XYZ file of C-alpha atoms in Angstrom:
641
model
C 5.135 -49.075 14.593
C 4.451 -46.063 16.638
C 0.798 -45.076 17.450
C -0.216 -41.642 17.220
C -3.877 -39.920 18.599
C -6.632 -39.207 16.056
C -9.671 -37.054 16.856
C -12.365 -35.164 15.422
C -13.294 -31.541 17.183
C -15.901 -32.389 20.158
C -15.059 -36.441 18.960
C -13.690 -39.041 20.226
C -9.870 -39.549 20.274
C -8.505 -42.998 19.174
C -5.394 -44.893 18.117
C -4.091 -45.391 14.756
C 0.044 -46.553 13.114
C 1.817 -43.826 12.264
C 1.585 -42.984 8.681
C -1.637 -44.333 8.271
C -3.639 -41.791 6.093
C -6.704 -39.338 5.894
C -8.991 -41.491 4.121
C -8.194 -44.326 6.326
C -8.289 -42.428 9.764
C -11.749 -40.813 8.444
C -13.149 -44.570 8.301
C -12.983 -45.461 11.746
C -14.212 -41.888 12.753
C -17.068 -40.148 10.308
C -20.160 -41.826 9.463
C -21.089 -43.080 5.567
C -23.002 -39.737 4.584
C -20.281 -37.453 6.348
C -17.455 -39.314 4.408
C -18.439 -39.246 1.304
C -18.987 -35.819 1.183
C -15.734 -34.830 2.992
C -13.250 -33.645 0.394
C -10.551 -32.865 2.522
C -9.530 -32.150 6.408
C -8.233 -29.467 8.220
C -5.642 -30.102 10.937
C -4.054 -27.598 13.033
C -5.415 -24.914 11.090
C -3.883 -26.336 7.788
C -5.838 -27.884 4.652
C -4.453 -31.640 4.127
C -5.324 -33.955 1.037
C -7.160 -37.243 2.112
C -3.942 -39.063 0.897
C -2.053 -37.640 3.359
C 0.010 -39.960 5.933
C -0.376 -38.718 9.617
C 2.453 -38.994 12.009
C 1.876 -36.985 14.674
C -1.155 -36.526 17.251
C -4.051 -34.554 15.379
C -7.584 -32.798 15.792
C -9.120 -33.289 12.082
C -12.083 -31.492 10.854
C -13.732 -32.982 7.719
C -14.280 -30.270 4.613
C -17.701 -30.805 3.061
C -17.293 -30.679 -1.010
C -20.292 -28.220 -0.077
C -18.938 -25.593 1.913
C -17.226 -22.690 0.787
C -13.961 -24.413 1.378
C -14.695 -27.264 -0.296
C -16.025 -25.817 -3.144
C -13.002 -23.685 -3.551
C -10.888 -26.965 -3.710
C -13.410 -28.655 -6.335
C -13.108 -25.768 -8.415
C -8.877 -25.510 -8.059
C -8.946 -29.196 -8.865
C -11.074 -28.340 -11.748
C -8.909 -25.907 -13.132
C -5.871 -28.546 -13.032
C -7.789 -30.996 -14.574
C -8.958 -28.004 -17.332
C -5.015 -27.816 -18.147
C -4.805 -31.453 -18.628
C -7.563 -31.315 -20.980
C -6.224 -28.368 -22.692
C -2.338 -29.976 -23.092
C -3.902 -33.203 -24.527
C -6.167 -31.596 -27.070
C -3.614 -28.894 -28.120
C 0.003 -30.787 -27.057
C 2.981 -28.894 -26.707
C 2.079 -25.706 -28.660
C 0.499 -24.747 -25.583
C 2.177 -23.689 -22.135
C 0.901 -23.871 -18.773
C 1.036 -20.619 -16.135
C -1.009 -20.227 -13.238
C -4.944 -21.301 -12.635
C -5.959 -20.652 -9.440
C -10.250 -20.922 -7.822
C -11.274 -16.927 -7.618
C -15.091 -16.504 -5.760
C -17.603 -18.162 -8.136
C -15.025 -20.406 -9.985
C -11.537 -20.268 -11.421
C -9.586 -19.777 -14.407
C -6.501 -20.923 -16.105
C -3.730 -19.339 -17.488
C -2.354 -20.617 -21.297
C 0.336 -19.074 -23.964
C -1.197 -19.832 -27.325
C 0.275 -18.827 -30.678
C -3.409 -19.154 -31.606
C -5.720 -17.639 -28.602
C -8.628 -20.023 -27.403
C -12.304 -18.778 -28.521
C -15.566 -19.891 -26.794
C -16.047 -22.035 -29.971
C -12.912 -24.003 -28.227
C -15.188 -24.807 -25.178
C -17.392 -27.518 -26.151
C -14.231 -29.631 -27.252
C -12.739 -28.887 -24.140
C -15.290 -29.837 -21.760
C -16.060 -32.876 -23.305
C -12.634 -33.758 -22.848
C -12.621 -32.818 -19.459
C -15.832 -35.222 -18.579
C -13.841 -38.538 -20.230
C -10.854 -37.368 -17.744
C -13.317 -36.831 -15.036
C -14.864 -40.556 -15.963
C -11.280 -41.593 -15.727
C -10.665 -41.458 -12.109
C -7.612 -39.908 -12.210
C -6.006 -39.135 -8.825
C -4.572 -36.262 -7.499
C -0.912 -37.439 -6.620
C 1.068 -35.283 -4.396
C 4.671 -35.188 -4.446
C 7.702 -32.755 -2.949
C 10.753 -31.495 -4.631
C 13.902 -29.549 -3.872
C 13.360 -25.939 -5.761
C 16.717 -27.001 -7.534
C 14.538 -30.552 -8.667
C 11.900 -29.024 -9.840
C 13.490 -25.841 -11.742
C 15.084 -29.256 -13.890
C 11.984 -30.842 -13.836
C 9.626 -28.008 -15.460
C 12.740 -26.500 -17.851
C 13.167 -30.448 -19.454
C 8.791 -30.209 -20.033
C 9.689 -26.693 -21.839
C 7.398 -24.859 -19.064
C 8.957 -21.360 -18.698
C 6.283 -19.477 -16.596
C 6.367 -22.267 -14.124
C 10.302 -21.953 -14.509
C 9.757 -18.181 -13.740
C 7.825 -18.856 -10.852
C 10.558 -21.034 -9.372
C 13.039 -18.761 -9.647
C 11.771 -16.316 -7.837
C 10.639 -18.568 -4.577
C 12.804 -18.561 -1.697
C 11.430 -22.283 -0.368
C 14.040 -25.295 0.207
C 10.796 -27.356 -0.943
C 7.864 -27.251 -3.427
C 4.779 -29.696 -3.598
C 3.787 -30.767 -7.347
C 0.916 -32.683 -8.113
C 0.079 -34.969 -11.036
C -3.151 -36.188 -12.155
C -2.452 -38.392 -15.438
C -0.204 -37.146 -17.832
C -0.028 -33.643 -16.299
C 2.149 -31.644 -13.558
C 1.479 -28.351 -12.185
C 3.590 -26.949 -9.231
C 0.676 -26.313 -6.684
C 0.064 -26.043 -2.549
C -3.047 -27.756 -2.911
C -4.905 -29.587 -1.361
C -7.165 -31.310 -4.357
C -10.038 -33.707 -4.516
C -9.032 -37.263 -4.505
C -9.327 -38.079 -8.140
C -10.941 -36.640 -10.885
C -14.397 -38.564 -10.759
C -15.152 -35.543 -8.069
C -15.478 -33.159 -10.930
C -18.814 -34.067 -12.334
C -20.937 -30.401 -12.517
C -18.400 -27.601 -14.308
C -19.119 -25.169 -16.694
C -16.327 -23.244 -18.773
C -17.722 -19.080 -19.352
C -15.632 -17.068 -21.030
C -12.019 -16.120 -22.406
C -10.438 -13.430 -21.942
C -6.814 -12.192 -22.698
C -4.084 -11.286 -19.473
C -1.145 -10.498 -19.294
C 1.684 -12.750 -17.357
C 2.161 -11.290 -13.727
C -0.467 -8.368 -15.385
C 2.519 -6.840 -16.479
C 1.297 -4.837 -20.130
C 5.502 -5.637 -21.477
C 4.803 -9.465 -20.803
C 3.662 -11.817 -22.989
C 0.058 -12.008 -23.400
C -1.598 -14.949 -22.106
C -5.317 -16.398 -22.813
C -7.331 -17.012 -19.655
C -10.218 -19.382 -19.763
C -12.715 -18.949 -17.008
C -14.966 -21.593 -15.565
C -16.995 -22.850 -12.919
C -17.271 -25.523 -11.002
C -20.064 -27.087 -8.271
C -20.970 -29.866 -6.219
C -24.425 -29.790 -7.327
C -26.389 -29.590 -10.858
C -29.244 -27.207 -9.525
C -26.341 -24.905 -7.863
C -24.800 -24.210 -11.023
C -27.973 -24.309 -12.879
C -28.519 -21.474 -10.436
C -25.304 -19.875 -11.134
C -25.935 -19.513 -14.397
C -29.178 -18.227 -14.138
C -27.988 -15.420 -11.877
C -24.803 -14.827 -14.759
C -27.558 -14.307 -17.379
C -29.269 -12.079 -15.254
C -25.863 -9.802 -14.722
C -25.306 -9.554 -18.211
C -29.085 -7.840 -18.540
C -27.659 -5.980 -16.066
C -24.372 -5.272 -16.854
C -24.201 -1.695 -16.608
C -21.784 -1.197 -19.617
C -24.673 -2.284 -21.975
C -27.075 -0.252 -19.940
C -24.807 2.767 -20.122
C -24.852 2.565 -23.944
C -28.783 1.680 -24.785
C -29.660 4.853 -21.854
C -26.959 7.181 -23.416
C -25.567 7.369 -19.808
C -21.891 7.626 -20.519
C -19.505 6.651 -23.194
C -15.552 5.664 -23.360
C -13.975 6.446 -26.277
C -10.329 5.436 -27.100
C -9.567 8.920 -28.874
C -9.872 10.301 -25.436
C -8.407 7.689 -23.265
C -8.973 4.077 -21.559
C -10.971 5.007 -18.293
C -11.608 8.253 -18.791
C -15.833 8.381 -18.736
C -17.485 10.954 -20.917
C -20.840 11.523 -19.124
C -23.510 11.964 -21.604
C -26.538 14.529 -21.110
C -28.788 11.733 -19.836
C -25.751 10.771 -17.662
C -24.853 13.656 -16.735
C -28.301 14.272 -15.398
C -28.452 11.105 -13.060
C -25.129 12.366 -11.599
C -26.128 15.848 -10.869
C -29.025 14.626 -9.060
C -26.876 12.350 -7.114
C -24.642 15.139 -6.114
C -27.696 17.342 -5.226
C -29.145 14.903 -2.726
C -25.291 13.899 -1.303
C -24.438 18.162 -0.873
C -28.187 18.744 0.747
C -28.233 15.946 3.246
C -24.317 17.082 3.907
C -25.641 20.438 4.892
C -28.184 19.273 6.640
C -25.618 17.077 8.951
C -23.246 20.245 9.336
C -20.625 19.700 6.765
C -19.110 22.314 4.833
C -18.547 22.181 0.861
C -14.453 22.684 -0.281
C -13.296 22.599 -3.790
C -9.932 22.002 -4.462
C -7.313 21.819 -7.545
C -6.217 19.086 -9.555
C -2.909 19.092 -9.377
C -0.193 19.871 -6.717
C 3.871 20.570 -6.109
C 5.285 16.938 -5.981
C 6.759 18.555 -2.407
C 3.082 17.835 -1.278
C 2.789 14.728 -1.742
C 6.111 14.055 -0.380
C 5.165 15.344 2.752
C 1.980 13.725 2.522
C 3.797 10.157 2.488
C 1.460 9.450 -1.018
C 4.696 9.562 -2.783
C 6.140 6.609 -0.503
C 3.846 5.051 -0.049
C 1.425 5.140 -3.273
C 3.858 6.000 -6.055
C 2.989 3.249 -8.095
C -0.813 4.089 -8.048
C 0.029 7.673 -9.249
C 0.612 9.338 -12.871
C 4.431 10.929 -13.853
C 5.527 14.049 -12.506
C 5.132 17.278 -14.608
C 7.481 20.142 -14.866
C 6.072 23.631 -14.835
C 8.092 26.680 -14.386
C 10.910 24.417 -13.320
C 8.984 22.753 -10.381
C 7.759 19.529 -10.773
C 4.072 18.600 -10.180
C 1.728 15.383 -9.489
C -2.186 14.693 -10.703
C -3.620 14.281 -7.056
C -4.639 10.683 -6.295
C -5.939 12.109 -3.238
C -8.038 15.307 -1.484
C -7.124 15.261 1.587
C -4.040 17.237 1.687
C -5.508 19.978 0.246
C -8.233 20.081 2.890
C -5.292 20.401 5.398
C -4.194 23.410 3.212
C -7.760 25.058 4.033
C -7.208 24.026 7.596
C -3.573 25.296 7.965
C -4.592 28.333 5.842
C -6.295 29.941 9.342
C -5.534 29.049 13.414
C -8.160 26.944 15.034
C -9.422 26.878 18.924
C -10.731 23.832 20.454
C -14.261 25.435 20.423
C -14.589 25.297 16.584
C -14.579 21.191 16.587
C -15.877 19.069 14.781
C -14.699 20.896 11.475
C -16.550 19.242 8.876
C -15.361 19.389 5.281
C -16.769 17.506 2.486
C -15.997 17.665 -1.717
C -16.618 15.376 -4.638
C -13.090 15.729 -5.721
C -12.019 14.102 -8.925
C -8.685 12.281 -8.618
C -6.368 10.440 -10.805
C -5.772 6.990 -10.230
C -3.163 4.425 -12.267
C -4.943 1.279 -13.466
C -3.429 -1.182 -15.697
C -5.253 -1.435 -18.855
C -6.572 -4.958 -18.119
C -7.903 -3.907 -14.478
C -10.446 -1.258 -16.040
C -13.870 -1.980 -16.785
C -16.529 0.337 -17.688
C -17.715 2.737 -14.819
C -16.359 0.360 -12.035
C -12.460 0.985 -12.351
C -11.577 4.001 -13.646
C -8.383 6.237 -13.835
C -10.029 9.367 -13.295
C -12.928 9.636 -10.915
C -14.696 11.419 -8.177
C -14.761 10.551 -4.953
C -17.597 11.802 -2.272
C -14.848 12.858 0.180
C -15.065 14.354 3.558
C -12.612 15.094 6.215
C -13.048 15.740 9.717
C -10.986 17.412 12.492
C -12.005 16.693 15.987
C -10.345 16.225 19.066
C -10.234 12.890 20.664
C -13.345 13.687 23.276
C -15.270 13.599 19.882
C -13.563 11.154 18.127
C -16.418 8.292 18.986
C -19.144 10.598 18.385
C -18.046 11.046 15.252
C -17.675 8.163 13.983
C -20.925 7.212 14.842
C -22.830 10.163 13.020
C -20.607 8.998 9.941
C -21.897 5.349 10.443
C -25.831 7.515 10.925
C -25.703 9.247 7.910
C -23.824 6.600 5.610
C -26.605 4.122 6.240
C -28.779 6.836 5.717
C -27.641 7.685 2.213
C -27.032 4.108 1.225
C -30.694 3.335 2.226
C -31.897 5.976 0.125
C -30.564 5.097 -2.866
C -31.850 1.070 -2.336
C -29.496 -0.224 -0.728
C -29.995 -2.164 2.915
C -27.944 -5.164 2.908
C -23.906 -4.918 3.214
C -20.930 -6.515 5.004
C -19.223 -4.988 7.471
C -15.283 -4.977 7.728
C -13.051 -3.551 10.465
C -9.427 -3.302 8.176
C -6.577 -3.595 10.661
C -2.429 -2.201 10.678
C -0.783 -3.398 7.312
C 3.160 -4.423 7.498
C 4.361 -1.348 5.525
C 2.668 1.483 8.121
C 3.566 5.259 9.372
C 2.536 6.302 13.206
C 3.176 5.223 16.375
C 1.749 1.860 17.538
C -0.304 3.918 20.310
C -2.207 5.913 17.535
C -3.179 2.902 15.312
C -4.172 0.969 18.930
C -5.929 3.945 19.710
C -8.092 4.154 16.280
C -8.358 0.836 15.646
C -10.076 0.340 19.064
C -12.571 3.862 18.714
C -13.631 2.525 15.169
C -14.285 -1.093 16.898
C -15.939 0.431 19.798
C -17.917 2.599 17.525
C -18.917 -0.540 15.435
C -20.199 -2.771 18.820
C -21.573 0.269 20.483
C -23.800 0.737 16.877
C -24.777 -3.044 17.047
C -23.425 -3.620 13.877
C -22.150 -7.098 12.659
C -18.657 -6.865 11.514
C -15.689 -9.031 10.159
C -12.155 -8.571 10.765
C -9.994 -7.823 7.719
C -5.923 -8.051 8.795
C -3.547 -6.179 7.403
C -6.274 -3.826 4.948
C -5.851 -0.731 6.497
C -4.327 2.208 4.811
C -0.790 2.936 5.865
C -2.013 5.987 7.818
C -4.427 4.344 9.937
C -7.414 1.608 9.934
C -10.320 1.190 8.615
C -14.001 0.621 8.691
C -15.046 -0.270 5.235
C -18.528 -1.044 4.185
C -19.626 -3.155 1.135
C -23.161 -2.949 -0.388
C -24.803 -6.183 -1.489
C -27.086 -5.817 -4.825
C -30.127 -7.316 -6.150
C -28.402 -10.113 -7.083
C -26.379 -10.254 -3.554
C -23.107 -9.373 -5.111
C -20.893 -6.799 -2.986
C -19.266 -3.708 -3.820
C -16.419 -1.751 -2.007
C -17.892 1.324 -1.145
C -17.740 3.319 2.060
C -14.966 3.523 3.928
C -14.227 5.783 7.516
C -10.419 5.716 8.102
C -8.852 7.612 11.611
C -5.632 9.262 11.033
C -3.292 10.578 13.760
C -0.202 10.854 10.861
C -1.702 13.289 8.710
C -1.953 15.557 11.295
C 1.382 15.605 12.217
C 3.246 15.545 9.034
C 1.570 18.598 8.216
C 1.961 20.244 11.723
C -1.890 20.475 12.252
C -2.864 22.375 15.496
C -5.600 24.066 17.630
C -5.663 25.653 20.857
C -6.730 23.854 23.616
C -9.068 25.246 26.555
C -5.479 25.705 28.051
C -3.802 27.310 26.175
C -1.498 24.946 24.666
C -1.609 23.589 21.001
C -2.574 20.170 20.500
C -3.173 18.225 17.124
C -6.287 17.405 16.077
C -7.383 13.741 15.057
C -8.448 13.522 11.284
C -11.266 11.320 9.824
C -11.011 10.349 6.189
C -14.818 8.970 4.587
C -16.124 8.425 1.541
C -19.646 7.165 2.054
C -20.396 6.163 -1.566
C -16.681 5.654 -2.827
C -16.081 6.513 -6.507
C -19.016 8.486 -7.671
C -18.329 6.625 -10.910
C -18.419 2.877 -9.187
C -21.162 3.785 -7.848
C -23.270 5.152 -10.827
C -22.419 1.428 -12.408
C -23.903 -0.232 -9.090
C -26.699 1.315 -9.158
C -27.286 0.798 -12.682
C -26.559 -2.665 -12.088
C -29.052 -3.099 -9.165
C -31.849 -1.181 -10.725
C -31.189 -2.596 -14.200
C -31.626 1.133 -15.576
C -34.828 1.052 -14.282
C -34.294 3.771 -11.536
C -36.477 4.689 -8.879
C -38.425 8.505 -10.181
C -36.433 10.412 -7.622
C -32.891 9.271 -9.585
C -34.587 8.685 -13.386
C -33.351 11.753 -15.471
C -36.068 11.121 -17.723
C -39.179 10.741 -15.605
C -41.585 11.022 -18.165
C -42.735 11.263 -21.973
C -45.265 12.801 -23.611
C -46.505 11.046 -27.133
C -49.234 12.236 -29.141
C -51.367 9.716 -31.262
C -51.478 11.794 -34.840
C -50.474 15.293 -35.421
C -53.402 17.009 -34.566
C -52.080 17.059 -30.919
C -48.817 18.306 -31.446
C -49.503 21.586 -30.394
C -51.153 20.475 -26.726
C -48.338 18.270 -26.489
C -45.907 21.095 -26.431
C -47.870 23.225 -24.190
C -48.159 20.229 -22.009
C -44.184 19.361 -22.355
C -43.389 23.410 -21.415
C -46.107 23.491 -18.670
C -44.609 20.238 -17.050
C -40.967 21.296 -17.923
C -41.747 24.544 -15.464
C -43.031 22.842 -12.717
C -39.793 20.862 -12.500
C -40.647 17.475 -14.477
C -37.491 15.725 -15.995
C -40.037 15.046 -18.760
C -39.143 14.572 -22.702
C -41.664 14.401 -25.789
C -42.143 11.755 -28.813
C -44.267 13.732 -31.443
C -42.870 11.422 -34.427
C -45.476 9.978 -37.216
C -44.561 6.799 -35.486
C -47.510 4.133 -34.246
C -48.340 4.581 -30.771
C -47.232 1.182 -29.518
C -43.724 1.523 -31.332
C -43.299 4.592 -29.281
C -44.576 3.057 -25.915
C -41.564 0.900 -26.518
C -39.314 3.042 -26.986
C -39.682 4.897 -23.836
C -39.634 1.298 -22.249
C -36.402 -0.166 -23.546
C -35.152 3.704 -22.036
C -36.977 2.816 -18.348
C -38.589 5.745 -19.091
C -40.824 5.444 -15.575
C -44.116 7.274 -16.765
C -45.475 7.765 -20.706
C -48.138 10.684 -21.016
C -50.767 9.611 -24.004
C -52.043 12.040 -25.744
C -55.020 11.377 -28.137
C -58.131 13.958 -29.425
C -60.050 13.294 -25.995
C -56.632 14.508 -23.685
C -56.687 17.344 -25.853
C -60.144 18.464 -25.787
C -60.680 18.029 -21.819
C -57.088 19.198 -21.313
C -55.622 15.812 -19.228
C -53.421 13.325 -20.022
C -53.054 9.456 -20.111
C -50.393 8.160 -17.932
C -49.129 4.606 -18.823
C -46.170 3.057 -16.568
C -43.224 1.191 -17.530
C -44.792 -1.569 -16.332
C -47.716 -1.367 -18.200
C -49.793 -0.555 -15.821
C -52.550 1.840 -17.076
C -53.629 4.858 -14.734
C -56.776 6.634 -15.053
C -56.912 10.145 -16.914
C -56.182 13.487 -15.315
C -55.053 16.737 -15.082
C -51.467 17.582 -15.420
C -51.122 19.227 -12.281
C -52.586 15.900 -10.671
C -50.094 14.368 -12.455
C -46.952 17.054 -11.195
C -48.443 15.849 -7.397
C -48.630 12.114 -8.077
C -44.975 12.473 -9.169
C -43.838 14.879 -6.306
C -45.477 12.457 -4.003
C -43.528 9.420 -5.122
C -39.676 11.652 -5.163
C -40.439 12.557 -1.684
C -41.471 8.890 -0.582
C -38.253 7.018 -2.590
C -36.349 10.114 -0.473
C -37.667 9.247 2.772
């Protein structure tokens, strides 16, 4: 039998018979410990199952069942094993579609006359820990397409049939672990005694290929870990979210509301709401002034011929809302700004000594979501973005970006948030330009990036099909990220739209446009920072900052002089004068993070001060109210700094 060379990176190389497999190779070359946490190997760049036979010379690197890799198989092999459970509890009035591991677990796919319920879960898991006892292995096999099209339409699958039919492979792997198949890439854990610490969450209903004609299906979420304290973890931080979650926030603060009368994803912003945004858009406009932009408002709609030219309507069609006739000329909801800024710029001629142009506007655009993609403030159909463009020539086209990278760490730090990822979004397949421009951006945004001293990953094939990309995603309290900021360099733009300026010599030249958005959706954003505050906001951002409360009638009339008096000097301050107990109205105003409650009894009103209580509890000595306006002026301009 032929002998072929096995080694581990930085290992020793040695000789073993062709065919021989993973487990048996890893043997001779990992140590006890090592091994029996190694899940599976990569080789060559490719994920292999420990059952696989090796024929050929290989460098093998063992996958931990602890690192992110490994875990992501664990919890793919728990799904399968999930379905297996599922089809011998329920039998054949349930079918099978996909159920894939997604970041912090994985979920499975099933077509249910009668959907699946959380009361379904305890059955299920229980089931799922006598397979797991059961040692079941995870048996690979390989099929013609043609052989397994047969195979799945005699078990009465139809999705998988579906998914078949529309593969262009000679070959397909399967893999069964006891009485169940499920066409799969793989790899998987060697048998099911692997799955020991899993956790099934929640249901929820999807559509097949998300596709609002299809069938719906019921998805059944889960998680799966190596460890009992990680997932004990996990779950801790889940129960944490949902205190967080900024839907149920929105609701108990009276921030916004989504009503169906109106439309899925359409936000109504309430007063309180509506408040905490204008405050946000007051800081964003000041510190854009104070960093030389200029303020634009545009329209809502445009001739379809714009976005034609634009390339939005080859490009982005399918993210866009139906054409609209008026006076026989058909017109689009904008899904973008920045055309319309062009229109400002073409509107005029421009010299070479007028760069940088700066333009900035919180533009609302329209967006097409499917109905099972939205949720709450974070995917919307119509929202606002904190858009600027800018028109420089390529001298200043690395200056730029760095005062965009300045000022969006700025902002972000402002409003709490100084941990994010970093991501440098390269050429997708389906691109306008010349290769020169997109070599030429991609490198100044790169450049930009080192030159900052900024950590940053690559992401391939994520930039926009104008240009690349420099996206930016804030971590939270609970060190979940969120798409935010993006700076994208466009040369195409520029020229579809016949952009120009003259140079010092006379000659026109095009100018290089920036596209950024430093907080993203306005919206998105709102329902981060909800999230990461927990509705407690810092006083600079609370649209209620205080509450005055009197302890019996006989101070209602200070209180009001007190609420007006406040009121004028610019305190986002509310009053509680009800025949209510005092401690029933302290909690009030802390279930609505109001930060700072003004008592009020007979002593306030006869030396003319105030109590100040904070939403902490924390008791603060009397005093005046203008020594109360300073102590709250103080801390704005501190949470600003």
């Amino acid at each position: 039998m032929a002998a072929i060379a096995v080694s581990l990176q930085d290992g020793e190389t040695k000789s073993f018979p062709s065919g021989t497999t993973v487990t048996e190779i890893l043997k001779d070359l990992v140590s006890g410990k090592q091994r029996k946490q190694t899940v599976a190997v990569k080789a060559n760049g490719a994920l292999l199952d420990l059952s696989t036979p090796v024929t050929s010379d290989l460098t093998l690197e063992p996958i931990s069942v602890f690192s992110e890799e490994g875990v992501d198989i664990l919890r793919h092999s728990t799904a399968h094993i999930m379905a297996l459970a599922v089809k011998e509890l329920f039998g054949d009035q349930v079918k099978v579609a996909i159920g894939p591991a997604i970041e912090d677990g994985f979920y499975y796919d099933f077509d249910r006359e009668k959907p699946f319920s959380p009361d379904d879960f305890e059955l299920i898991e229980k089931k799922m820990a006598e397979l797991a006892e059961a040692r079941l292995p995870f048996i690979r096999q390989e099929m013609t397409r043609a052989e397994a099209l047969r195979f799945f339409e005699q078990l009465g699958e139809p999705y998988k049939v579906e998914l078949l039919n529309e593969m262009d492979a000679e070959t397909v792997s399967l893999y069964t672990h006891g009485q169940f198949v499920d066409l799969c890439r793989g790899p998987h854990v060697p048998d099911s005694s692997w799955i020991k610490v899993f956790k099934l969450l929640r249901v929820a209903g999807s559509y097949w290929r998300g596709d609002e004609k299809r069938q719906m299906l019921t998805r059944i979420y889960g998680t799966a870990f190596a460890d009992k304290k990680e997932l004990q973890q996990y779950l801790t931080r889940l129960e944490e979210a949902r205190k967080r979650d900024h839907r149920r926030l929105g609701k108990q603060l009276g921030l916004f509301t989504i009503q169906d009368q109106i439309g899925p994803g359409l936000i109504l912003w309430q007063p309180r709401g509506a408040l905490l945004r204008r405050l946000i858009e007051d800081y964003w406009k000041d510190e854009h002034y104070r960093n030389g932009y200029q303020l634009l408002y545009t329209p809502h709609i445009a001739r379809q011929d714009l976005w034609k030219t634009s390339g939005h309507l080859d490009f982005y069609s399918e993210n866009m809302y139906a054409a609209m006739e008026i006076d026989e000329v058909m017109y689009q909801l904008k899904p973008m700004n920045c055309p319309f800024h062009i229109g400002v710029y073409n509107a005029e001629p421009h010299s070479y000594r007028e760069f940088p142009i700066r333009w900035c506007e919180l533009g609302t655009v329209y967006r097409y979501e499917r109905t099972g993609a939205l949720h709450g403030l974070m995917r919307v159909r119509g929202f606002t973005q904190d858009d600027a463009h800018i028109f420089c020539r390529p001298d200043q086209l690395e200056e730029e970006i760095f005062n965009i990278i300045d000022l969006n760490l700025h902002i972000l730090k402002t409003f709490g948030f100084d941990q994010y990822d970093v991501y440098l979004s390269t050429r997708p397949e389906k691109y306008v330009g010349s290769d020169d421009h997109w070599e030429l951006s991609t490198q100044a945004l790169k450049q930009a990036l080192e030159k900052k001293g900024l950590t940053y990953q690559i992401d391939p094939g994520e930039g926009v099909f104008y240009g690349p990309k420099i996206d930016i995603k804030i971590k939270d309290q609970l060190g979940r990220s969120w798409q935010c900021s993006t700076i994208q360099v466009d040369f195409n733009l520029p020229e579809r739209f016949q952009m120009t300026y003259t140079g010092d010599d006379g000659n026109d030249h095009q100018p290089i446009m920036i596209h950024r958005a430093l907080m993203g959706s306005l919206e998105r954003f709102i329902g981060v920072l909800i999230e990461h505050y927990a509705g407690a906001f810092p006083l600079w951002l609370a649209p209620e900052q205080a509450r005055i409360m009197n302890i019996t009638d006989d101070q209602g009339a200070y209180c009001d002089q007190l609420y007006a008096q406040l009121r004028a000097r610019g305190i986002r301050i509310d009053k509680d004068l009800r025949n209510e107990k005092l401690n029933y109205k302290i909690r009030e105003a802390q279930l609505m993070k109001v930060p700072y409650m003004l008592i009020v009894g007979e002593r306030e009103k006869e030396e003319g001060t105030v109590t100040v209580r904070r939403r902490d509890g924390q008791n603060l000595p009397a005093m005046t109210p203008e020594a109360f306006v300073d102590l709250v002026m103080d801390e704005c301009d501190l949470g600003k700094a």
